[in-house]
C-alpha positions as MATLAB code, in Angstrom:
seq = 'MRGVVVLGALLLALGAFYVLLRGGSASNPKHALEATGPALDDIDAKSRAAMRELLREAGEEE';
ca = [
      -3.398  -37.463   36.064;
      -5.585  -34.398   35.511;
      -3.002  -33.011   33.088;
      -3.203  -36.135   30.935;
      -6.999  -35.849   30.766;
      -6.823  -32.153   29.854;
      -4.169  -32.823   27.217;
      -6.250  -35.648   25.757;
      -9.346  -33.435   25.644;
      -7.398  -30.672   23.906;
      -5.980  -33.076   21.340;
      -9.435  -34.490   20.686;
     -10.892  -30.986   20.259;
      -8.088  -30.002   17.883;
      -8.623  -33.176   15.874;
     -12.357  -32.527   15.613;
     -11.710  -28.929   14.557;
      -9.272  -30.110   11.879;
     -11.789  -32.602   10.506;
     -14.478  -29.908   10.524;
     -12.282  -27.521    8.558;
     -11.249  -30.189    6.061;
     -14.887  -31.103    5.365;
     -14.835  -34.582    6.833;
     -13.525  -37.481    4.793;
     -14.400  -36.020    1.390;
     -11.605  -33.998   -0.165;
     -14.160  -32.177   -2.318;
     -17.525  -31.937   -0.523;
     -19.289  -30.651   -3.647;
     -18.215  -33.765   -5.560;
     -19.362  -35.996   -2.702;
     -22.829  -34.420   -2.745;
     -23.134  -34.931   -6.503;
     -22.309  -38.613   -6.096;
     -25.206  -39.140   -3.674;
     -27.686  -37.021   -5.649;
     -29.216  -39.674   -7.916;
     -29.616  -42.164   -5.072;
     -31.487  -39.569   -3.029;
     -33.619  -38.680   -6.055;
     -34.611  -42.347   -6.417;
     -35.567  -42.546   -2.753;
     -37.549  -39.308   -3.048;
     -39.403  -40.558   -6.124;
     -40.286  -43.848   -4.424;
     -41.455  -41.983   -1.336;
     -43.699  -39.700   -3.388;
     -45.153  -42.653   -5.274;
     -45.906  -44.451   -2.010;
     -47.553  -41.326   -0.590;
     -49.732  -40.944   -3.702;
     -50.777  -44.589   -3.397;
     -51.698  -44.123    0.268;
     -53.707  -41.015   -0.557;
     -55.537  -42.899   -3.330;
     -56.364  -45.742   -0.933;
     -57.559  -43.292    1.717;
     -59.779  -41.575   -0.854;
     -61.337  -44.898   -1.899;
     -62.233  -45.815    1.691;
     -64.310  -42.669    2.253;
];
């Protein structure tokens, strides 16, 4: 029974190592990052706008 557990752990570790070396599910990690770039830029712009609005409101309350 212990041998089956050890073998399973080794197979799991080898599988994780393989996925790590292959860069996860993306065959070209650089391409995957470029695809998410604009979406993250939109989120960043909205976040900055919200922060500016909060700072304006805080300045008006003083």
